[in-house]
Short mmCIF file of C-alpha atoms and ligand atoms in Angstrom, two decimals:
data_model
loop_
_atom_site.label_atom_id
_atom_site.label_comp_id
_atom_site.label_asym_id
_atom_site.label_seq_id
_atom_site.Cartn_x
_atom_site.Cartn_y
_atom_site.Cartn_z
CA MET A 1 0.00 0.00 0.00
CA GLU A 2 3.08 2.27 0.09
CA ALA A 3 2.76 5.25 -2.25
CA THR A 4 -0.93 4.49 -2.84
CA ARG A 5 -3.40 7.35 -2.72
CA ILE A 6 -6.85 6.33 -1.64
CA VAL A 7 -9.86 8.65 -1.46
CA LEU A 8 -12.26 7.26 1.13
CA GLY A 9 -15.73 8.69 0.64
CA VAL A 10 -17.99 8.44 3.70
CA CYS A 11 -21.75 8.95 3.35
CA GLY A 12 -24.60 9.50 5.81
CA SER A 13 -25.31 6.05 7.25
CA ILE A 14 -25.26 4.65 10.75
CA ALA A 15 -22.53 2.33 9.48
CA ALA A 16 -20.19 5.34 9.00
CA TYR A 17 -18.54 4.67 12.37
CA LYS A 18 -17.30 1.26 11.16
CA VAL A 19 -15.27 2.93 8.43
CA ALA A 20 -12.97 4.55 11.02
CA GLU A 21 -11.34 1.13 11.34
CA LEU A 22 -10.92 0.88 7.57
CA ALA A 23 -9.32 4.35 7.44
CA ARG A 24 -6.95 3.32 10.20
CA ASN A 25 -5.96 -0.01 8.67
CA LEU A 26 -5.39 1.43 5.20
CA THR A 27 -3.23 4.16 6.75
CA LEU A 28 -1.26 1.64 8.84
CA ALA A 29 -0.71 -0.39 5.65
CA GLY A 30 1.11 2.63 4.20
CA ALA A 31 -1.59 4.23 2.02
CA GLN A 32 -2.24 7.96 1.95
CA VAL A 33 -5.92 8.12 2.84
CA ASP A 34 -7.91 11.27 2.08
CA VAL A 35 -11.34 11.12 3.64
CA VAL A 36 -14.16 12.98 1.93
CA MET A 37 -17.32 13.18 4.03
CA THR A 38 -20.72 14.13 2.70
CA GLU A 39 -22.69 16.66 4.69
CA ALA A 40 -24.97 13.88 5.92
CA ALA A 41 -21.94 11.81 7.02
CA SER A 42 -20.96 14.58 9.48
CA ARG A 43 -24.21 13.95 11.32
CA PHE A 44 -23.01 10.42 12.15
CA VAL A 45 -19.24 10.73 12.70
CA GLY A 46 -16.81 13.59 13.30
CA ALA A 47 -14.14 14.68 10.88
CA ALA A 48 -11.71 14.76 13.82
CA THR A 49 -11.89 10.96 14.08
CA PHE A 50 -10.80 10.43 10.49
CA GLN A 51 -8.24 13.22 10.66
CA ALA A 52 -6.59 11.65 13.71
CA LEU A 53 -6.64 8.15 12.16
CA THR A 54 -5.30 9.13 8.74
CA GLY A 55 -3.04 12.04 9.72
CA ARG A 56 -4.55 13.94 6.77
CA PRO A 57 -7.02 16.82 6.58
CA VAL A 58 -10.59 15.62 6.07
CA ARG A 59 -12.52 17.30 3.27
CA THR A 60 -16.21 17.94 3.62
CA SER A 61 -17.03 20.69 1.13
CA LEU A 62 -16.55 21.61 -2.50
CA TRP A 63 -15.69 25.05 -1.27
CA ASP A 64 -12.71 24.14 0.98
CA LEU A 65 -9.79 25.98 -0.58
CA PRO A 66 -6.67 23.80 -0.65
CA GLU A 67 -3.51 25.44 0.65
CA ASP A 68 -1.40 24.45 -2.36
CA GLY A 69 -3.52 26.55 -4.73
CA VAL A 70 -4.42 23.67 -7.10
CA VAL A 71 -7.95 23.44 -8.44
CA GLY A 72 -9.44 21.96 -5.29
CA HIS A 73 -12.68 20.39 -6.47
CA VAL A 74 -11.02 17.89 -8.81
CA SER A 75 -7.52 17.45 -7.41
CA LEU A 76 -8.38 14.55 -5.09
CA GLY A 77 -9.96 12.58 -7.90
CA VAL A 78 -7.23 13.36 -10.40
CA HIS A 79 -4.45 12.12 -8.12
CA ALA A 80 -6.23 9.11 -6.61
CA ASP A 81 -5.15 5.52 -7.27
CA LEU A 82 -8.43 4.25 -5.89
CA VAL A 83 -11.72 5.74 -4.69
CA VAL A 84 -13.58 3.70 -2.06
CA ILE A 85 -17.02 4.86 -0.97
CA ALA A 86 -18.04 3.28 2.31
CA PRO A 87 -20.73 3.36 3.40
CA ALA A 88 -22.33 4.23 0.07
CA THR A 89 -25.89 5.40 0.69
CA ALA A 90 -28.83 4.90 -1.68
CA ASP A 91 -28.80 8.65 -2.19
CA ALA A 92 -25.10 8.83 -3.10
CA ILE A 93 -25.51 5.83 -5.43
CA ALA A 94 -28.37 7.66 -7.19
CA ARG A 95 -26.34 10.86 -7.52
CA LEU A 96 -23.34 8.93 -8.88
CA ALA A 97 -25.52 7.05 -11.39
CA ALA A 98 -26.98 10.36 -12.56
CA GLY A 99 -23.49 11.79 -12.98
CA MET A 100 -24.13 14.63 -10.57
CA ALA A 101 -21.39 16.80 -9.15
CA ASP A 102 -23.23 18.60 -6.40
CA ASP A 103 -20.79 17.87 -3.59
CA LEU A 104 -17.09 17.06 -3.21
CA LEU A 105 -17.58 13.28 -3.26
CA THR A 106 -19.59 13.11 -6.50
CA THR A 107 -17.27 15.69 -8.11
CA THR A 108 -14.25 13.59 -7.11
CA VAL A 109 -15.77 10.48 -8.70
CA LEU A 110 -16.57 12.33 -11.94
CA ALA A 111 -13.05 13.71 -12.12
CA THR A 112 -11.19 10.48 -11.44
CA SER A 113 -9.80 7.88 -13.81
CA ALA A 114 -8.98 5.63 -10.86
CA PRO A 115 -11.12 2.57 -10.11
CA VAL A 116 -14.14 3.27 -7.93
CA MET A 117 -15.41 0.77 -5.37
CA LEU A 118 -18.68 1.06 -3.50
CA ALA A 119 -19.50 -0.62 -0.21
CA PRO A 120 -23.23 0.04 0.14
CA ALA A 121 -25.11 0.07 3.44
CA MET A 122 -28.80 0.65 3.75
CA ASN A 123 -32.12 -0.73 4.91
CA PRO A 124 -32.96 -3.97 2.99
CA ALA A 125 -36.04 -2.42 1.38
CA MET A 126 -33.90 0.46 0.07
CA TRP A 127 -31.27 -2.03 -1.18
CA HIS A 128 -33.79 -4.19 -3.06
CA HIS A 129 -35.71 -1.21 -4.44
CA PRO A 130 -35.73 -1.24 -8.26
CA ALA A 131 -34.46 2.36 -8.30
CA THR A 132 -31.35 1.44 -6.27
CA GLN A 133 -30.76 -1.73 -8.28
CA ALA A 134 -31.13 0.18 -11.58
CA ASN A 135 -28.65 2.81 -10.38
CA LEU A 136 -26.19 0.09 -9.37
CA ALA A 137 -26.57 -1.62 -12.74
CA THR A 138 -25.71 1.70 -14.42
CA LEU A 139 -22.63 2.12 -12.25
CA ARG A 140 -21.50 -1.48 -12.83
CA ARG A 141 -21.80 -0.97 -16.57
CA ARG A 142 -19.40 1.94 -16.19
CA GLY A 143 -16.89 -0.31 -14.45
CA VAL A 144 -17.64 0.65 -10.85
CA ILE A 145 -17.00 -2.24 -8.45
CA VAL A 146 -19.98 -2.82 -6.15
CA LEU A 147 -19.44 -4.98 -3.06
CA GLU A 148 -22.43 -6.97 -1.90
CA PRO A 149 -23.86 -5.73 1.38
CA ALA A 150 -24.00 -8.39 4.07
CA TYR A 151 -27.12 -10.13 5.29
CA GLY A 152 -28.07 -9.71 8.94
CA ARG A 153 -29.65 -7.56 11.58
CA MET A 154 -29.83 -3.84 10.81
CA ALA A 155 -29.66 -0.96 13.31
CA GLU A 156 -33.44 -0.78 13.15
CA PRO A 157 -35.00 -4.13 14.14
CA VAL A 158 -35.03 -5.57 10.60
CA ILE A 159 -33.17 -8.58 9.26
CA GLY A 160 -32.14 -8.65 5.62
CA GLN A 161 -29.45 -7.70 3.14
CA GLY A 162 -28.06 -4.21 3.57
CA ARG A 163 -25.35 -4.28 6.23
CA LEU A 164 -22.02 -2.70 5.38
CA PRO A 165 -19.47 -5.40 4.43
CA GLU A 166 -16.94 -5.85 7.25
CA PRO A 167 -14.04 -3.33 7.06
CA ALA A 168 -11.59 -6.25 6.65
CA ILE A 169 -13.51 -7.39 3.56
CA ILE A 170 -13.55 -3.88 2.08
CA GLU A 171 -9.80 -3.63 2.69
CA ALA A 172 -9.16 -7.04 1.12
CA GLU A 173 -11.24 -6.14 -1.95
CA ALA A 174 -9.39 -2.81 -2.25
CA ARG A 175 -6.02 -4.60 -2.10
CA ALA A 176 -7.16 -7.13 -4.68
CA LEU A 177 -8.42 -4.38 -6.98
CA LEU A 178 -5.15 -2.45 -6.72
CA GLY A 179 -3.25 -5.68 -7.37
CA ARG A 180 -5.25 -6.37 -10.53
CA ARG A 181 -4.38 -2.87 -11.76
CA ARG A 182 -0.68 -2.80 -11.00
CA GLY A 183 0.44 -5.91 -9.08
CA ALA A 184 3.46 -7.89 -10.24
CA LEU A 185 1.30 -10.99 -10.92
CA ARG A 186 -1.58 -9.24 -12.68
CA GLY A 187 -3.14 -11.40 -15.34
CA ARG A 188 -1.48 -14.56 -13.97
CA ARG A 189 -3.27 -17.64 -12.64
CA VAL A 190 -1.94 -19.12 -9.41
CA VAL A 191 -3.09 -22.36 -7.78
CA ILE A 192 -2.29 -22.86 -4.10
CA SER A 193 -3.09 -25.82 -1.85
CA ALA A 194 -3.37 -25.34 1.90
CA GLY A 195 -4.31 -27.09 5.12
CA GLY A 196 -4.22 -30.75 6.05
CA THR A 197 -6.15 -33.74 4.79
CA HIS A 198 -8.63 -35.95 6.64
CA GLU A 199 -8.58 -39.59 5.59
CA PRO A 200 -11.74 -41.28 6.85
CA ILE A 201 -11.59 -44.37 9.05
CA ASP A 202 -15.35 -44.45 9.52
CA PRO A 203 -18.10 -41.79 9.20
CA VAL A 204 -16.94 -39.95 12.35
CA ARG A 205 -13.19 -40.64 12.57
CA PHE A 206 -10.25 -39.78 10.37
CA ILE A 207 -6.46 -39.74 10.14
CA GLY A 208 -5.34 -36.13 10.03
CA ASN A 209 -2.39 -33.89 10.78
CA ARG A 210 -1.72 -30.64 12.59
CA ALA A 211 -1.47 -28.31 9.58
CA SER A 212 -3.51 -25.14 10.20
CA GLY A 213 -3.75 -23.82 6.64
CA ARG A 214 -2.50 -20.42 7.78
CA MET A 215 0.59 -20.30 5.56
CA GLY A 216 -1.28 -21.43 2.44
CA PHE A 217 -4.07 -18.91 3.05
CA ALA A 218 -1.46 -16.17 3.59
CA LEU A 219 0.15 -17.16 0.28
CA ALA A 220 -3.22 -16.90 -1.46
CA VAL A 221 -3.73 -13.41 -0.05
CA ALA A 222 -0.19 -12.35 -1.00
CA ALA A 223 -0.60 -13.60 -4.60
CA ARG A 224 -4.04 -11.98 -4.82
CA ASP A 225 -2.62 -8.66 -3.64
CA GLN A 226 -0.10 -8.88 -6.48
CA GLY A 227 -3.00 -9.14 -8.90
CA ALA A 228 -3.06 -12.89 -9.57
CA SER A 229 -6.27 -14.79 -10.09
CA VAL A 230 -5.88 -17.18 -7.16
CA HIS A 231 -7.42 -20.64 -6.86
CA LEU A 232 -7.03 -21.94 -3.35
CA ILE A 233 -7.60 -25.65 -2.75
CA ALA A 234 -8.22 -25.81 0.97
CA GLY A 235 -8.08 -29.01 2.96
CA ALA A 236 -8.80 -29.18 6.69
CA THR A 237 -8.45 -25.70 8.19
CA SER A 238 -10.38 -23.27 10.34
CA GLU A 239 -9.12 -20.25 8.37
CA PRO A 240 -11.94 -18.07 6.95
CA PRO A 241 -12.05 -17.84 3.14
CA PRO A 242 -10.05 -14.86 1.88
CA SER A 243 -11.96 -12.24 -0.16
CA ALA A 244 -11.46 -12.16 -3.92
CA VAL A 245 -9.93 -15.65 -3.95
CA ASP A 246 -11.59 -18.70 -5.54
CA VAL A 247 -11.72 -21.32 -2.77
CA VAL A 248 -12.46 -25.03 -3.25
CA ARG A 249 -12.83 -27.06 -0.04
CA VAL A 250 -11.68 -30.68 0.04
CA ALA A 251 -11.12 -33.27 2.75
CA THR A 252 -8.97 -36.13 1.43
CA ALA A 253 -5.74 -36.40 -0.57
CA VAL A 254 -7.63 -37.91 -3.52
CA GLN A 255 -10.09 -35.00 -3.52
CA MET A 256 -7.20 -32.57 -3.26
CA GLN A 257 -5.52 -34.11 -6.29
CA GLN A 258 -8.73 -33.86 -8.33
CA ALA A 259 -9.32 -30.23 -7.29
CA VAL A 260 -5.70 -29.21 -7.99
CA LEU A 261 -5.77 -30.85 -11.44
CA ALA A 262 -9.10 -29.18 -12.26
CA ALA A 263 -7.72 -25.77 -11.27
CA LEU A 264 -4.46 -26.11 -13.22
CA ASP A 265 -5.93 -25.34 -16.64
CA GLY A 266 -4.16 -22.16 -17.79
CA ALA A 267 -2.23 -21.85 -14.51
CA ASP A 268 1.21 -20.23 -14.42
CA LEU A 269 2.24 -21.15 -10.90
CA LEU A 270 1.36 -23.97 -8.48
CA ILE A 271 2.33 -23.69 -4.83
CA MET A 272 1.64 -26.94 -2.96
CA ASN A 273 1.61 -25.92 0.66
CA ALA A 274 -0.98 -28.45 1.87
CA ALA A 275 0.09 -31.21 4.24
CA VAL A 276 -1.25 -34.12 2.20
CA ALA A 277 -1.47 -37.51 3.89
CA ASP A 278 0.90 -40.08 2.37
CA TYR A 279 -1.46 -42.95 3.29
CA ARG A 280 -5.20 -43.49 3.79
CA PRO A 281 -7.18 -46.39 5.25
CA ALA A 282 -7.71 -48.96 2.51
CA GLN A 283 -11.40 -48.96 3.28
CA ALA A 284 -13.47 -46.48 5.30
CA ALA A 285 -16.06 -48.36 7.37
CA GLU A 286 -19.63 -47.44 6.45
CA ALA A 287 -20.83 -47.48 10.05
CA LYS A 288 -19.07 -46.22 13.16
CA LEU A 289 -16.56 -48.81 14.37
CA LYS A 290 -17.46 -50.29 17.72
CA LYS A 291 -14.95 -50.98 20.44
CA ARG A 292 -14.10 -54.62 20.89
CA ARG A 293 -12.61 -55.11 24.32
CA GLY A 294 -9.27 -56.83 24.47
CA ALA A 295 -8.76 -57.00 20.69
CA PRO A 296 -6.38 -54.63 18.87
CA LEU A 297 -7.81 -52.76 15.93
CA GLN A 298 -5.75 -53.02 12.77
CA LEU A 299 -6.03 -50.54 9.96
CA THR A 300 -4.56 -51.27 6.57
CA LEU A 301 -3.21 -48.13 4.92
CA VAL A 302 -2.72 -47.67 1.21
CA GLU A 303 -0.59 -45.06 -0.51
CA ASN A 304 -2.19 -41.77 -1.55
CA PRO A 305 -1.46 -40.18 -4.94
CA ASP A 306 1.70 -38.09 -5.10
CA ILE A 307 0.16 -34.89 -6.45
CA LEU A 308 3.37 -33.07 -7.31
CA GLY A 309 5.24 -36.20 -8.35
CA GLU A 310 2.56 -36.97 -10.95
CA LEU A 311 2.96 -33.45 -12.37
CA ALA A 312 6.71 -33.88 -12.90
CA ALA A 313 6.29 -33.80 -16.69
CA ARG A 314 4.48 -30.44 -16.65
CA ARG A 315 7.33 -28.10 -17.66
CA ASP A 316 4.90 -25.30 -18.67
CA LEU A 317 3.98 -24.76 -15.04
CA LEU A 318 6.17 -23.30 -12.28
CA LYS A 319 5.92 -25.66 -9.32
CA ILE A 320 6.87 -24.82 -5.77
CA GLY A 321 6.55 -27.44 -3.04
CA PHE A 322 6.82 -27.31 0.73
CA ALA A 323 8.83 -29.69 2.86
CA ALA A 324 8.05 -29.70 6.58
CA GLU A 325 10.46 -32.06 8.30
CA THR A 326 11.43 -32.90 11.85
CA HIS A 327 15.03 -33.89 11.01
CA ASP A 328 17.65 -33.60 8.24
CA LEU A 329 15.49 -30.79 6.87
CA LEU A 330 17.60 -29.49 4.00
CA GLN A 331 18.66 -32.94 2.88
CA HIS A 332 15.06 -34.20 2.71
CA ALA A 333 13.93 -30.98 1.01
CA ARG A 334 16.67 -31.12 -1.64
CA ASP A 335 15.80 -34.75 -2.30
CA LYS A 336 12.09 -33.89 -2.72
CA LEU A 337 12.95 -30.94 -5.02
CA GLU A 338 14.81 -33.24 -7.38
CA ARG A 339 12.58 -36.31 -7.11
CA LYS A 340 9.43 -34.35 -7.95
CA GLY A 341 10.94 -32.11 -10.63
CA LEU A 342 10.06 -28.91 -8.75
CA ASP A 343 11.32 -25.43 -9.55
CA ALA A 344 11.77 -24.61 -5.87
CA ILE A 345 11.00 -26.07 -2.48
CA VAL A 346 10.31 -24.29 0.78
CA ALA A 347 11.92 -26.15 3.66
CA ASN A 348 10.63 -25.52 7.16
CA ASP A 349 10.96 -27.13 10.55
CA ALA A 350 7.70 -29.01 11.07
CA LEU A 351 7.83 -28.84 14.87
CA ALA A 352 8.38 -25.06 14.89
CA SER A 353 6.03 -24.05 12.10
CA ILE A 354 3.03 -26.38 11.89
CA GLY A 355 0.11 -24.78 13.70
CA SER A 356 2.21 -21.74 14.65
CA ALA A 357 1.61 -18.08 13.67
CA ASP A 358 5.28 -17.72 12.67
CA ILE A 359 7.58 -19.55 10.31
CA ALA A 360 11.27 -19.64 9.42
CA LEU A 361 12.04 -21.05 6.01
CA THR A 362 14.73 -21.84 3.51
CA VAL A 363 13.96 -21.80 -0.19
CA LEU A 364 15.98 -24.22 -2.28
CA ASP A 365 16.27 -24.18 -6.05
CA ASP A 366 18.89 -25.03 -8.65
CA ARG A 367 20.79 -21.85 -7.77
CA GLY A 368 21.20 -22.62 -4.08
CA ALA A 369 19.42 -21.73 -0.84
CA LEU A 370 17.94 -18.58 0.67
CA THR A 371 16.86 -18.37 4.29
CA PHE A 372 14.03 -16.19 5.62
CA GLU A 373 14.29 -15.50 9.34
CA ARG A 374 11.37 -16.44 11.60
CA MET A 375 8.47 -14.04 11.06
CA PRO A 376 4.65 -14.00 10.95
CA LYS A 377 3.33 -16.27 8.19
CA GLU A 378 1.56 -13.33 6.49
CA ARG A 379 4.88 -11.49 6.06
CA ALA A 380 6.74 -14.66 5.07
CA ALA A 381 4.08 -15.33 2.43
CA ALA A 382 4.39 -11.83 0.97
CA GLN A 383 8.19 -12.20 0.84
CA LEU A 384 7.99 -15.64 -0.73
CA VAL A 385 5.64 -14.38 -3.47
CA ALA A 386 7.96 -11.39 -4.10
CA TRP A 387 10.95 -13.77 -4.27
CA THR A 388 9.12 -16.02 -6.75
CA VAL A 389 8.25 -13.09 -9.03
CA ALA A 390 11.84 -11.84 -8.93
CA ARG A 391 13.23 -15.35 -9.52
CA TRP A 392 11.20 -15.99 -12.72
CA PRO A 393 10.61 -12.46 -14.09
CA GLU A 394 9.83 -13.64 -17.60
CA ARG A 395 7.59 -16.59 -16.84
CA LEU A 396 5.58 -14.53 -14.36
CA ALA A 397 5.66 -11.16 -16.15
CA PRO A 398 2.36 -9.24 -15.86
CA VAL A 399 -0.26 -9.86 -18.52
CA GLU A 400 -2.61 -6.99 -19.33
CA ARG A 401 -6.14 -8.35 -19.60
CA GLY A 402 -8.09 -5.20 -20.54
CA VAL A 403 -8.84 -1.96 -18.76
CA HIS A 404 -12.36 -2.55 -17.50
CA GLU A 405 -12.84 -4.24 -14.18
CA ARG A 406 -15.62 -6.73 -13.93
CA SER A 407 -17.98 -6.03 -11.09
CA ARG A 408 -17.82 -8.73 -8.48
C1 FMN B 501 -30.54 7.72 11.39
C2 FMN B 501 -30.37 7.64 9.91
C3 FMN B 501 -29.70 6.58 9.36
C4 FMN B 501 -29.55 6.48 7.97
N1 FMN B 501 -28.89 5.41 7.45
C5 FMN B 501 -28.80 5.27 6.12
C6 FMN B 501 -28.16 4.15 5.55
O1 FMN B 501 -27.62 3.27 6.24
N2 FMN B 501 -28.10 4.05 4.21
C7 FMN B 501 -28.66 4.98 3.39
O2 FMN B 501 -28.61 4.82 2.18
N3 FMN B 501 -29.27 6.08 3.90
C8 FMN B 501 -29.35 6.24 5.24
N4 FMN B 501 -29.96 7.35 5.77
C9 FMN B 501 -30.46 8.38 4.86
C10 FMN B 501 -29.30 9.24 4.36
O3 FMN B 501 -28.58 9.78 5.46
C11 FMN B 501 -29.86 10.36 3.50
O4 FMN B 501 -30.39 9.76 2.31
C12 FMN B 501 -28.81 11.36 3.11
O5 FMN B 501 -29.38 12.32 2.21
C13 FMN B 501 -27.61 10.73 2.46
O6 FMN B 501 -26.70 11.72 2.07
P1 FMN B 501 -25.30 11.36 1.43
O7 FMN B 501 -25.55 10.31 0.43
O8 FMN B 501 -24.84 12.65 0.83
O9 FMN B 501 -24.41 10.97 2.55
C14 FMN B 501 -30.09 7.49 7.13
C15 FMN B 501 -30.73 8.56 7.71
C16 FMN B 501 -30.88 8.65 9.07
C17 FMN B 501 -31.58 9.85 9.64
#
């Protein structure tokens, strides 16, 4: 988010207070956030809140004269990299659809060539009203990104669709949108597997492992933020699905193989982070196994498919594997790199990293080894994606796929 200029338009909705968190998080992420409040917004939240959180003057009127003498009413829009309007009221949506320029926010939107994203919030009847839906259709046709309001309980005692999307979702969508415009992986398709597998013993029991999915999900977010179209094949994990990422949930190694293969069509990069079981019970019992006192229970295990190994012939695809080991880490990782025909392998100490929030890793490829010190998995994932892009600049060079954004 460094060197990114975001105009955050705030309209007159009860949900306006939630956007303080968004302004703060975007600012902490390094963006320059200029808040523009409508007159109605000032009845719900104070400009001082946004000013303190963004460290920037908050603009509320067309008639504020900027100190630098530039033409004030359009300068915010002209210099913005992204305009986010949250909450977007029914009224503001109507004014934007009509192309009005009767306040600073609508004028900014008319003057900008940056992408515009709306996070609507309103009473469900207002949201579903044909007038609002027609206005949104007009805006979508013009390339405006409209986030779906959430379903739930409104401030007034009504349940329905109309709640402001969570600030974390708005931030994630903003990051993804910026990535698609200028990220290093824009136009590229990336497939990532994450989490553990559950191999059924009977309908209620399974053989599993301690993988949390956190690293794989962080990789998906990091690749998404660089503009990739990300297909995340998620095994057992309690991680919530990341925004703007295509997630397929699977349980077993066989299902994971099928889902990975199905996602690989047109893919440029595969990162296999999932902890896939090497073996599964030969037969899962149809009914719950009952305890038989005094008699040992024997399970016969059969080998699972070797997902990466079976892709060894795919030279068109960059393949990065993970090796989590408890001993002889680098030796096992180097062996796996060569045996499976990978482009790189990420070696990590299984006991220190599985289920933990942090990870230390060593990336091995045919040029040697690079170690990343222990750090939060989110940061390690961003660094690993940056390393991958720098390592194969031609194979992962950005692909321009057209100027217009599709509305999600
Ligand atoms: C208490 C209260 C809450 C409101 N909440 C919303 C809302 O969530 N969404 C909405 O579209 N309008 C809401 N309105 C109506 C808008 O504030 C009103 O349409 C206003 O003209 C919007 O101006 P703006 O779009 O310039 O911010 C609310 C009004 C009041 C009095």
